[in-house]
Coordinates of C-alpha atoms and ligand atoms in Angstrom, one line a residue:
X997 CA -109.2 143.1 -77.6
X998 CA -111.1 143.8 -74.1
X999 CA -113.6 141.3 -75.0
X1000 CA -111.2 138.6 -74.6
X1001 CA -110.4 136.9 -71.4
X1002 CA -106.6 136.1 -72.4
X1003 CA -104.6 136.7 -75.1
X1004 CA -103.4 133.3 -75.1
X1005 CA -105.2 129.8 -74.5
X1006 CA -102.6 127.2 -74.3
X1007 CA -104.1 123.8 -74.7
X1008 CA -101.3 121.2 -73.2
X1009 CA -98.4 121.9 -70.9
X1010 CA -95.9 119.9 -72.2
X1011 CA -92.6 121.0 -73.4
X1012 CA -93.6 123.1 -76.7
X1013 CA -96.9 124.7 -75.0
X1014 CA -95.5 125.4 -71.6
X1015 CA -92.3 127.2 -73.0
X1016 CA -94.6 129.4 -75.3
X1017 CA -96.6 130.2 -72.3
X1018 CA -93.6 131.1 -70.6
X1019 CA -92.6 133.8 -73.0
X1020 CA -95.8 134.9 -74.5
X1021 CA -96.5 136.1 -70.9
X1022 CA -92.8 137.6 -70.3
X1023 CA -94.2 139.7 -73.2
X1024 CA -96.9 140.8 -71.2
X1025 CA -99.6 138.4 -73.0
X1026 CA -102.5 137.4 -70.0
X1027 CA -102.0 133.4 -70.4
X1028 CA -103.8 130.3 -69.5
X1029 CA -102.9 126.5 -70.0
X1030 CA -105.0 123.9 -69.6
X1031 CA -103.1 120.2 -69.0
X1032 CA -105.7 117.1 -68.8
X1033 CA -102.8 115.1 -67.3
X1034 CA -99.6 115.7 -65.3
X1035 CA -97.6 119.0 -66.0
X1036 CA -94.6 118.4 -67.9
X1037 CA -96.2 116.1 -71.2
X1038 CA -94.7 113.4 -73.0
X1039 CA -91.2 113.9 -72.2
X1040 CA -90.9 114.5 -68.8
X1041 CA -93.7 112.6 -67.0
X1042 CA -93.7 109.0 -69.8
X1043 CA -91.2 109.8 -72.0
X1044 CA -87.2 110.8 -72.9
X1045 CA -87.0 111.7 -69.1
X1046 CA -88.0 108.5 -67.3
X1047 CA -87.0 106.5 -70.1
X1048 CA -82.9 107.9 -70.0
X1049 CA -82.8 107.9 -66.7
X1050 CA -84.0 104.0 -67.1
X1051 CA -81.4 103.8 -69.9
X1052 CA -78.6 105.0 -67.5
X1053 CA -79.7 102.2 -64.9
X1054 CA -79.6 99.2 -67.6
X1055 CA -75.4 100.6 -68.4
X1056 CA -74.6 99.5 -64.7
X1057 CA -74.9 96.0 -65.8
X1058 CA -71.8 96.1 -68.2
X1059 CA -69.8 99.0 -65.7
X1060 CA -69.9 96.1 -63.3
X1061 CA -68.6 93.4 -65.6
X1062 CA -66.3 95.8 -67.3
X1063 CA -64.5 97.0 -63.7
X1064 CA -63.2 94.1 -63.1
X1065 CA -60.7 94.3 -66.2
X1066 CA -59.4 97.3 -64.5
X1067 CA -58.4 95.6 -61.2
X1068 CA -61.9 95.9 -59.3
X1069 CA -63.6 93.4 -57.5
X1070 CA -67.5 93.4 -57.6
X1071 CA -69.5 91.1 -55.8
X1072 CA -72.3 89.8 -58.0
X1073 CA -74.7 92.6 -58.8
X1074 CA -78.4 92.5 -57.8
X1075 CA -80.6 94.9 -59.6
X1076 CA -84.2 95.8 -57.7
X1077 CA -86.7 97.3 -60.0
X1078 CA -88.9 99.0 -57.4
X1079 CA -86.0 100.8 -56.2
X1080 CA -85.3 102.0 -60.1
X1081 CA -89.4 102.9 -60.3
X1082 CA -90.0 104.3 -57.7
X1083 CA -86.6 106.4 -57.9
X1084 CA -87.6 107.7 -61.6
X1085 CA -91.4 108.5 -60.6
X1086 CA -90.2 110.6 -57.8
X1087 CA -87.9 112.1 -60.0
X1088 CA -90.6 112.7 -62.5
X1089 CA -92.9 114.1 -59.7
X1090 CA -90.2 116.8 -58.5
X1091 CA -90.0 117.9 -62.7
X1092 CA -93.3 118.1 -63.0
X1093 CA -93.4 120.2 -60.0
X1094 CA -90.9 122.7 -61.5
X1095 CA -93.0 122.9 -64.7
X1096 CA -95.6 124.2 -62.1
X1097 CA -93.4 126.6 -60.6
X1098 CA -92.3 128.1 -63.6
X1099 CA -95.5 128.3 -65.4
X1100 CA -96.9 130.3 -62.1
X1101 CA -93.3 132.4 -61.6
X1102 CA -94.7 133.8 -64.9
X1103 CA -97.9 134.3 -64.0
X1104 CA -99.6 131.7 -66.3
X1105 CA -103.2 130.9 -64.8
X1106 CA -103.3 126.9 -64.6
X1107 CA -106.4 124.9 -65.4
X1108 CA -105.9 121.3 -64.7
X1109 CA -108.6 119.8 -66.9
X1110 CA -108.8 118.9 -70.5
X1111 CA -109.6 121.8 -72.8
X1112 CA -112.2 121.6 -76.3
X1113 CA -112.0 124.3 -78.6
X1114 CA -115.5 125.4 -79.0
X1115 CA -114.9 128.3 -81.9
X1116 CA -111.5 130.4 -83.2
X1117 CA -111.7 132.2 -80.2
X1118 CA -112.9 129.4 -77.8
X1119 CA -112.4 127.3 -75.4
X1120 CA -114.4 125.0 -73.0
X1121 CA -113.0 123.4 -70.0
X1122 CA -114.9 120.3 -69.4
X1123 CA -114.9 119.2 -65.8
X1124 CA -115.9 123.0 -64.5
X1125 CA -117.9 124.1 -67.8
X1126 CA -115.8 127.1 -67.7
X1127 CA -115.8 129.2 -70.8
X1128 CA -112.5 130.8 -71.9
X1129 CA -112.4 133.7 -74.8
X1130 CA -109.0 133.7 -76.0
X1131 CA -107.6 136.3 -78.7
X1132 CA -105.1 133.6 -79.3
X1133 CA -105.5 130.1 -79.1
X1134 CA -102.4 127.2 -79.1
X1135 CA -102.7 123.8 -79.5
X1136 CA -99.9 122.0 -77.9
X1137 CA -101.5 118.2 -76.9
X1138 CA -98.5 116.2 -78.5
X1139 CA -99.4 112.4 -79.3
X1140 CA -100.4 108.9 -78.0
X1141 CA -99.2 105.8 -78.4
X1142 CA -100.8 103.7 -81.3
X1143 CA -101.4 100.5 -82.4
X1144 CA -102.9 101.4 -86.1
X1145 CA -104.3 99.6 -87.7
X1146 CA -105.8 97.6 -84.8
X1147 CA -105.2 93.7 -84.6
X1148 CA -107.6 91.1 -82.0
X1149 CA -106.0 91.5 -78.8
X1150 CA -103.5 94.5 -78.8
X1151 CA -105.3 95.5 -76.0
X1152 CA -103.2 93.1 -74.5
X1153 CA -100.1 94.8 -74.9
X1154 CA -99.1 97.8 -72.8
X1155 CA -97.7 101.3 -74.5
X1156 CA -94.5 103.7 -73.4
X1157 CA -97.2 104.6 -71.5
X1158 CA -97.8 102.1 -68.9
X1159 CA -94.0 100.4 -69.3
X1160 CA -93.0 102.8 -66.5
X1161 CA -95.0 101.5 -63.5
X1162 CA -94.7 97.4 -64.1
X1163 CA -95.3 96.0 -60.7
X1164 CA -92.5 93.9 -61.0
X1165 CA -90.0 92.8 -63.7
X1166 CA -91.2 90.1 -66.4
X1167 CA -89.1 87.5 -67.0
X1168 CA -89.7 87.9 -71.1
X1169 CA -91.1 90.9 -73.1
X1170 CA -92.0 91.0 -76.8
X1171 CA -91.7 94.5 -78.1
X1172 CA -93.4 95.1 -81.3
X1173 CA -92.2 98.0 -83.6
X1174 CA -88.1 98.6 -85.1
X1175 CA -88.3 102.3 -83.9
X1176 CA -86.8 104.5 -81.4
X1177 CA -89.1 103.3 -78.6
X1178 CA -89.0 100.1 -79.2
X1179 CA -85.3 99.7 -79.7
X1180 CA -84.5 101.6 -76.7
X1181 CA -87.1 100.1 -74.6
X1182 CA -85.4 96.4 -75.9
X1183 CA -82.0 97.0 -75.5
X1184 CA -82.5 98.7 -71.9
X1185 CA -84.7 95.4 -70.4
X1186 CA -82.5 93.0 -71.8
X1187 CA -79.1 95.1 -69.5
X1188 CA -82.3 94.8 -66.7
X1189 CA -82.1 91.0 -67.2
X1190 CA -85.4 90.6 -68.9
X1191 CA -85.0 88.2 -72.2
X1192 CA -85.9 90.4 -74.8
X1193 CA -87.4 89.6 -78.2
X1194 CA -88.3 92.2 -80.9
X1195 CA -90.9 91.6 -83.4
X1196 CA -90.6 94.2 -86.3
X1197 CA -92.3 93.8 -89.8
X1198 CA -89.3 95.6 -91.9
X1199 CA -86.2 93.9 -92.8
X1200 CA -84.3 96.3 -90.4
X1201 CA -84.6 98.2 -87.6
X1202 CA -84.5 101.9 -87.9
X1203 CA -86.3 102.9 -91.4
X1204 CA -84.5 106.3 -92.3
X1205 CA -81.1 106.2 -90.5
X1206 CA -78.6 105.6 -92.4
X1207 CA -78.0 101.8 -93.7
X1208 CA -74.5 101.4 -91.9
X1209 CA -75.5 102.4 -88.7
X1210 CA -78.9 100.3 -89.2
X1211 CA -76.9 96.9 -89.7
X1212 CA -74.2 97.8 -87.0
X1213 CA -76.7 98.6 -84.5
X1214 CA -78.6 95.4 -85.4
X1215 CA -75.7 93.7 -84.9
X1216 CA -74.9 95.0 -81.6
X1217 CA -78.7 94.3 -80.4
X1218 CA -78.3 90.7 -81.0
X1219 CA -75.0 90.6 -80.0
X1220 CA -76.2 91.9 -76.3
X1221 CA -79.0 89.3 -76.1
X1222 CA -81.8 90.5 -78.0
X1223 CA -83.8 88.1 -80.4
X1224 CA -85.2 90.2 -83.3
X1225 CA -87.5 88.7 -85.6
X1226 CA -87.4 90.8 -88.5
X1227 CA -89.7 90.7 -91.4
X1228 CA -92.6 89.5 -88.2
X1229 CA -96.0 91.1 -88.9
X1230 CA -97.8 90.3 -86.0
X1231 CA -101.5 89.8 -86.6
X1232 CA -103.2 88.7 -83.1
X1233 CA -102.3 88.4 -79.4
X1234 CA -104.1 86.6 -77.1
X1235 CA -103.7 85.6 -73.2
X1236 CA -103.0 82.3 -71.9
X1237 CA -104.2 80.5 -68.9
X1238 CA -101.3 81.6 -66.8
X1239 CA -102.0 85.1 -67.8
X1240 CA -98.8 85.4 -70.2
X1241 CA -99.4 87.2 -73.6
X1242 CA -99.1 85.2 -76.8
X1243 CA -98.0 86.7 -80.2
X1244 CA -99.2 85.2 -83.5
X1245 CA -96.9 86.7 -86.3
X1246 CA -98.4 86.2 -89.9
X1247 CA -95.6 83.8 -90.6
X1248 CA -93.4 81.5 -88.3
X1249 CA -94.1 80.0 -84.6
X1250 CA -96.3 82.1 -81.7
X1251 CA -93.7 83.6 -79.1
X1252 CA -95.3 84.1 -75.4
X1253 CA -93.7 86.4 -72.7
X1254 CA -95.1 87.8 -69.8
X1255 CA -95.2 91.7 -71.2
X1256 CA -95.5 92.8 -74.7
X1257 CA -94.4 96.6 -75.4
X1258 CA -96.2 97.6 -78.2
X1259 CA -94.1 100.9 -80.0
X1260 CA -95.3 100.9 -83.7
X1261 CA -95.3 104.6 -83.9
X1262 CA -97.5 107.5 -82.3
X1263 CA -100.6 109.7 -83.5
X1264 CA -101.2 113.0 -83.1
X1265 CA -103.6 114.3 -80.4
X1266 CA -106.6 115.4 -82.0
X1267 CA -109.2 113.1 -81.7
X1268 CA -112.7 115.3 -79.6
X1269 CA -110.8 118.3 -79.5
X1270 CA -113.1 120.2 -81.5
X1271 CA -110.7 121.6 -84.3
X1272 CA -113.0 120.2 -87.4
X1273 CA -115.9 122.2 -85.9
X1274 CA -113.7 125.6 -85.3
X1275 CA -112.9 124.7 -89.5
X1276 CA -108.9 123.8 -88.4
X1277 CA -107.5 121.7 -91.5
X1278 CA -106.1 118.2 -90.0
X1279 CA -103.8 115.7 -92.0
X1280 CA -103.9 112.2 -92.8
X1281 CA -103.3 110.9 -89.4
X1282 CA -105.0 113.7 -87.5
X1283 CA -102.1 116.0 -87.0
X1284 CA -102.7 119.7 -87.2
X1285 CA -101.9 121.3 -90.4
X1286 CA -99.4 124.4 -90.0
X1287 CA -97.2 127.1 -92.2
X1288 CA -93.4 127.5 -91.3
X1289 CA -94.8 129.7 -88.2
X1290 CA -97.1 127.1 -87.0
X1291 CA -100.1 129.2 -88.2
X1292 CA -103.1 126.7 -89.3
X1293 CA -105.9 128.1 -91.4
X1294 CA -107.8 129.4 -88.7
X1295 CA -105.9 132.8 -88.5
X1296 CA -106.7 132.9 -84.4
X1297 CA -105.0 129.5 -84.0
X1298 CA -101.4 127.7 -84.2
X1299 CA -99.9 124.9 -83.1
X1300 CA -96.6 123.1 -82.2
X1301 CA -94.8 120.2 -81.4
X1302 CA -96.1 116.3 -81.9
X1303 CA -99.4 117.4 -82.5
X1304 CA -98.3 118.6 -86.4
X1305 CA -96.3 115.4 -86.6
X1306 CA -93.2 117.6 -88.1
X1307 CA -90.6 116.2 -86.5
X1308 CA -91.3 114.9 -82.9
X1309 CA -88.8 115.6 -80.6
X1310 CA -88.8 117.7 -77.1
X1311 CA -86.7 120.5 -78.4
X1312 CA -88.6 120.4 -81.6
X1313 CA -91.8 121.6 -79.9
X1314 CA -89.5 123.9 -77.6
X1315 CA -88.2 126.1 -80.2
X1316 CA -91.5 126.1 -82.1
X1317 CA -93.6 127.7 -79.1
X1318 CA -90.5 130.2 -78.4
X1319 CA -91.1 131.2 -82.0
X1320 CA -94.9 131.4 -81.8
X1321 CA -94.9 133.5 -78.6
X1322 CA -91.6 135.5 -79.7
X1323 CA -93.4 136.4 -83.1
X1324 CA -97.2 136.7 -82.1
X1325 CA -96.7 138.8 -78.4
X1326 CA -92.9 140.0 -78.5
X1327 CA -92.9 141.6 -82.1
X1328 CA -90.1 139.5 -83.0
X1329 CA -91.2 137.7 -85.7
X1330 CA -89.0 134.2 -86.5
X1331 CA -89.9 130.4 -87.2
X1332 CA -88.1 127.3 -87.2
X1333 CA -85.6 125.8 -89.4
X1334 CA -86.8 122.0 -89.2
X1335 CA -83.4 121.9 -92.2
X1336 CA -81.2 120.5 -89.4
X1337 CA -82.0 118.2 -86.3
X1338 CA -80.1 116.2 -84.1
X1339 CA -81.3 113.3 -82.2
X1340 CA -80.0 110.6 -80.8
X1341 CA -81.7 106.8 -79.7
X1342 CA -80.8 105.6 -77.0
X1343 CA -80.0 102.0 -77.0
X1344 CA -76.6 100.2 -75.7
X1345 CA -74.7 101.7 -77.8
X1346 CA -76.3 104.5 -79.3
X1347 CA -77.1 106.3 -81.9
X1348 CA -76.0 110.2 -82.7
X1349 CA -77.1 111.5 -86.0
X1350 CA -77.6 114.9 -87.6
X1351 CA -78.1 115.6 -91.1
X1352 CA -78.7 113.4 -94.4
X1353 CA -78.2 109.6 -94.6
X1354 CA -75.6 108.6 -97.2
X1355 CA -79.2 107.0 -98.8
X1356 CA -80.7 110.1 -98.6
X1357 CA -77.7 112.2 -99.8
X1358 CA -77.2 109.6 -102.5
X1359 CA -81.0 109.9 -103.5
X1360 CA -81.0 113.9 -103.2
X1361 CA -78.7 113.8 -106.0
X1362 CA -75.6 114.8 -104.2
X1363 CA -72.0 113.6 -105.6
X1364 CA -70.4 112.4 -102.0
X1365 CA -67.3 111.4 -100.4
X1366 CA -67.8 109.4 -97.7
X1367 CA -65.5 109.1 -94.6
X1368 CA -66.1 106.1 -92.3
X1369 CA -64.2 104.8 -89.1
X1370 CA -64.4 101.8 -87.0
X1371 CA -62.6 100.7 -84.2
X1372 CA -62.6 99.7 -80.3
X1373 CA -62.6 102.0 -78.2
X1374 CA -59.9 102.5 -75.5
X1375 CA -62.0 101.3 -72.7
X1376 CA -63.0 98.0 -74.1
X1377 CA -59.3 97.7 -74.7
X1378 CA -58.9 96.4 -70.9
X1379 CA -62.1 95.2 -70.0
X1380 CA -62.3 92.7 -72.8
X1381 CA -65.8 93.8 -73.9
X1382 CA -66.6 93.3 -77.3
X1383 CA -67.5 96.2 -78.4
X1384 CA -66.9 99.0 -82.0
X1385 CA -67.5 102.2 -82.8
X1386 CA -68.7 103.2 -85.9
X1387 CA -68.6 107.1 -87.2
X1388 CA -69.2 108.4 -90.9
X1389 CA -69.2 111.6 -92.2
X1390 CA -71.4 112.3 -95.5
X1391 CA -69.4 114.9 -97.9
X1392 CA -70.9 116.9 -100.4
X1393 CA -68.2 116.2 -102.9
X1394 CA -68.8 119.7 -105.0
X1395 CA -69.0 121.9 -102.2
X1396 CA -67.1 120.0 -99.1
X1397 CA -70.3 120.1 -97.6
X1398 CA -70.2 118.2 -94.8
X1399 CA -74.0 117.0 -95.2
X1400 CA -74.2 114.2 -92.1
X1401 CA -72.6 112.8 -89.5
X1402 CA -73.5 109.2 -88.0
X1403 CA -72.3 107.5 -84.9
X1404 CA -72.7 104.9 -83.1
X1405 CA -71.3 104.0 -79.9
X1406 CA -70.8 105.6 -76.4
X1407 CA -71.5 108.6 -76.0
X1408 CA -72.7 109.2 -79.3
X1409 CA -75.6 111.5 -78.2
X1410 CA -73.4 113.9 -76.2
X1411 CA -70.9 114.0 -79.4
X1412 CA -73.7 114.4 -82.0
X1413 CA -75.1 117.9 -80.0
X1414 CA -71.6 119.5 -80.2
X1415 CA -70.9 118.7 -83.9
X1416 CA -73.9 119.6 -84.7
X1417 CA -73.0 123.6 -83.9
X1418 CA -70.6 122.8 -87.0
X1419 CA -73.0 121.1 -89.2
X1420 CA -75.3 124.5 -88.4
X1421 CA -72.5 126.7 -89.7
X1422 CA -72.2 124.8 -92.7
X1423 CA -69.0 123.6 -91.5
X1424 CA -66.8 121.2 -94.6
X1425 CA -64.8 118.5 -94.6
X1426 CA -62.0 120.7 -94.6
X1427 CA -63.2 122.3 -91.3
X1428 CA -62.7 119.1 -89.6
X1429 CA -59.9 118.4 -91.0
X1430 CA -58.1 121.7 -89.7
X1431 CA -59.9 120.9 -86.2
X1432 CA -57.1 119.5 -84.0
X1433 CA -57.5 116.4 -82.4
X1434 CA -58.5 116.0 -78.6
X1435 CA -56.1 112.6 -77.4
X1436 CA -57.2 110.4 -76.5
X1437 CA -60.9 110.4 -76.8
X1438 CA -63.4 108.6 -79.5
X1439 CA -64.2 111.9 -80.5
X1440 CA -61.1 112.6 -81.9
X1441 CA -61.8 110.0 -85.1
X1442 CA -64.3 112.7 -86.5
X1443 CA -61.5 115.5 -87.2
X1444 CA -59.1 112.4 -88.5
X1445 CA -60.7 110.9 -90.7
X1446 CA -58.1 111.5 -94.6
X1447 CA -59.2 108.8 -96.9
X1448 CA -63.0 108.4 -98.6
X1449 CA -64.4 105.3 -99.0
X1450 CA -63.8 103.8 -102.6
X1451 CA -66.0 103.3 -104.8
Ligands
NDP2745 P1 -91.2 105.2 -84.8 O1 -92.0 105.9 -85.9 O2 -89.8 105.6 -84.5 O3 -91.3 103.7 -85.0 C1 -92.5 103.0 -85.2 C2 -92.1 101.5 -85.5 O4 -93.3 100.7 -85.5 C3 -91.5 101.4 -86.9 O5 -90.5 100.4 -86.8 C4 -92.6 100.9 -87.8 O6 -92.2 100.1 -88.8 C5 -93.4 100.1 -86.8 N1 -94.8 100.0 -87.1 C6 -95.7 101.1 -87.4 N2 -96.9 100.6 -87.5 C7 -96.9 99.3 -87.4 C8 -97.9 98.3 -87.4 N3 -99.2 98.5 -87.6 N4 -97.5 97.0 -87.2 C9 -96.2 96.7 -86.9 N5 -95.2 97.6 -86.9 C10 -95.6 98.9 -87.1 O7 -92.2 105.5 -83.6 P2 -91.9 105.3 -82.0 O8 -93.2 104.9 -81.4 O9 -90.7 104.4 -81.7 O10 -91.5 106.8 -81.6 C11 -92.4 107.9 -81.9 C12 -91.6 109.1 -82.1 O11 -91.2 109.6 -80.8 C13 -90.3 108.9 -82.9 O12 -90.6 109.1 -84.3 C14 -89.5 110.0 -82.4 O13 -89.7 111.2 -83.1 C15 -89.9 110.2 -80.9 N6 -89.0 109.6 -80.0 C16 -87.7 110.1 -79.9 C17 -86.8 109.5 -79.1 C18 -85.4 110.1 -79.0 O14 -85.2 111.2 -79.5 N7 -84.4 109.3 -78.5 C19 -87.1 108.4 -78.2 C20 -88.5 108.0 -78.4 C21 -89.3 108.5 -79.2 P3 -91.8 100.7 -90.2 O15 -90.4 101.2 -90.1 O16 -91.9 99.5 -91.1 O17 -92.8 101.8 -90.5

């Protein structure tokens, strides 16, 4: 064991390797993480943090328009997009700084350079040529944005990445994709005032959330501005004179804008990191190949979060590297139950889900009730806005299982988290029914819903 330097190599500090440092060294582990780019990863530094806080800005736009119905004047509204950057990126700076702080509250040693693996006990930091012998190595380097496969000119289009720091606001953006990034991306610009068209191959939006939420939130894009042009392959992009971007989708008319957002999906980060030579197995799209406790093949090596393409979300990769760290230096064995996941996306309105789809139940083999509920919600009562909710619940009809739960609207993200502590427990239909109401609030529809749906 002396022959080691550390008993852990952490190789990315974003949110899933930087919380197992954290407790592999409150175990008493000796630790180092290396981070190639800015402490914090995806999420904090390009990602769910910069982008909600972006997401809260675009809502302004309808608070103003909606105050008035309650008696307030506004003067017309003026929005400044350096303000809003330059507000996030300091924002982003001061997070990333904590991340610093609490890796070296906890005694982690911090290489700031990107990190090869070299062997199953190896590692090789590239700018300084230092050599690291590590009883344990963790690989926590998340994803990038792709374009895959690769059309003539998509270097033209900017990623999640880059979206953050625009110089100034375009007048039009094309985003490419039908996904979470996308979607949000579209539906915040267009509340910015940017006219926003979407360009997504699949007849909807969303593949793999449920169908009713899909078409209401499709809806409610277009409804707020957005052009979508579904069933749009786009094969080329090229640049104009004037230096605008111009789409060519495989069918119907070129669309030009100044920005095009490409979000068709991310890729694991794997590519020159050295895990084929050290004999690591990697998938299909390059993602690391794991057990239920994030063990690979290589017995010396695990890894967590994007970079196993599991599911890809920030608390995802948290809970993974807790288990990692818990089980490998604290003697507490435990993995992950990837069974049950919240998440939420985060366009105007937004989504809140946890659990199966009624296509997915349906296809599982599951007899169901379903409950559903639309309505307008209180607000838009007085301010006019047009403007539903939509909530379903997906019912095991054997058990009373209550197997999903689907909204969409306001709030719908902060809902989805608490009833999600029921949906953990296993909690039935006749759970929520025995759960009191809380008047008046949108909330209340979930525990009130009697009648199925027919048929
Ligand atoms: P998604 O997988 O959600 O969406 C990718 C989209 O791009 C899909 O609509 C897909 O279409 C389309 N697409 C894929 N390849 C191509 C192609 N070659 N040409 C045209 N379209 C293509 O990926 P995102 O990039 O939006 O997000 C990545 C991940 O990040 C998400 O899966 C999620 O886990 C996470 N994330 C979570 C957020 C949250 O929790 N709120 C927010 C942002 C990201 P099709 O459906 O036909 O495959």
């Amino acid at each position: 064991m002396t022959d080691f330097d550390v008993d852990l190599f952490v190789i990315g500090a974003g949110s899933g390797g930087t919380r197992a440092a954290r407790i592999a060294s409150g175990h008493g582990a000796r630790v180092m993480i290396a981070e190639e780019d800015r402490i914090g990863g995806t999420c904090v530094i390009r990602g769910c943090v910069p982008k909600k806080l972006f997401v809260y800005a675009s809502r302004f736009a309808e608070d103003f328009e909606d105050a008035a119905g309650f008696g307030w004047t506004v003067p017309k509204p003026r929005f400044d997009w350096p303000t809003l950057r330059d507000a996030v990126a300091d924002e982003v700076t001061r997070l990333s700084g904590l991340y610093r702080k609490g890796l070296e509250g906890a005694k982690v040693a911090i290489r700031e350079e990107r990190a090869v693996v070299e062997g199953p006990h190896e590692i090789r930091l590239q700018k300084s040529g230092e050599i690291v012998r590590a009883r344990h190595i963790l690989v926590a380097t998340g994803g990038y944005p792709a374009f895959d496969p690769p059309i003539p000119g998509g270097e033209l289009g900017i990623s999640s990445n880059e979206i953050f720091h625009l110089p100034s606001l375009p007048q039009r953006m094309l985003v490419v994709g039908g996904g979470y990034i996308a979607l949000e991306f579209a539906s915040l610009f267009a509340r910015l005032g940017v006219e926003v068209t979407v360009l997504h191959r699949g007849d909807n939006v969303l593949r793999g959330f449920d169908d009713d939420v899909r078409i209401r939130l499709r809806d409610a894009l277009a409804h707020a501005g957005i052009a979508l042009r579904l069933g749009c392959t786009i094969d080329r992009i090229e640049e104009l004179p004037d230096g605008a971007r111009r789409a060519h989708c495989v069918k119907g008319d070129p669309i030009d804008a100044e920005v095009i957002l490409v979000a068709t999906g991310r890729r694991p980060n794997t590519v020159g990191l050295g895990l084929e030579q050290a004999g690591v197995k990697l998938g299909p799209i390059g993602q690391v190949m794991v057990d239920d406790n994030s063990a690979t093949n290589i017995p010396s090596i695990h890894a967590v979060g994007d970079v196993t393409n599991r599911i890809n979300l920030t608390p995802v990769a948290i809970r993974e590297g807790h288990a990692f760290a818990d089980s490998t230096f604290g003697g507490k064995p435990w993995h992950m139950d990837h069974g049950l996941v919240a998440s939420a996306v985060f366009t105007t309105p937004e989504i809140g889900t946890i659990g199966l789809s009624e296509q997915q139940a349906f296809a599982a083999g599951y007899e169901l009730r379903i409950f559903e509920s639309g309505f307008r919600p209180m607000r838009a009562t007085i301010s006019g806005r047009q403007e539903r909710i939509y909530m379903k619940l997906v019912v095991d009809a054997k058990t009373d299982r209550v197997l999903g739960v689907h909204i969409l609207g306001h709030d719908s993200g902060e809902i989805i988290q608490a009833v999600a502590i029921a949906v953990t427990m296993g909690a039935t239909k006749a759970d929520f029914d025995r759960t009191i109401a809380l008047h008046p609030s949108a909330a209340e529809e979930l525990v009130t819903m009697r009648t199925a749906r027919a048929g």
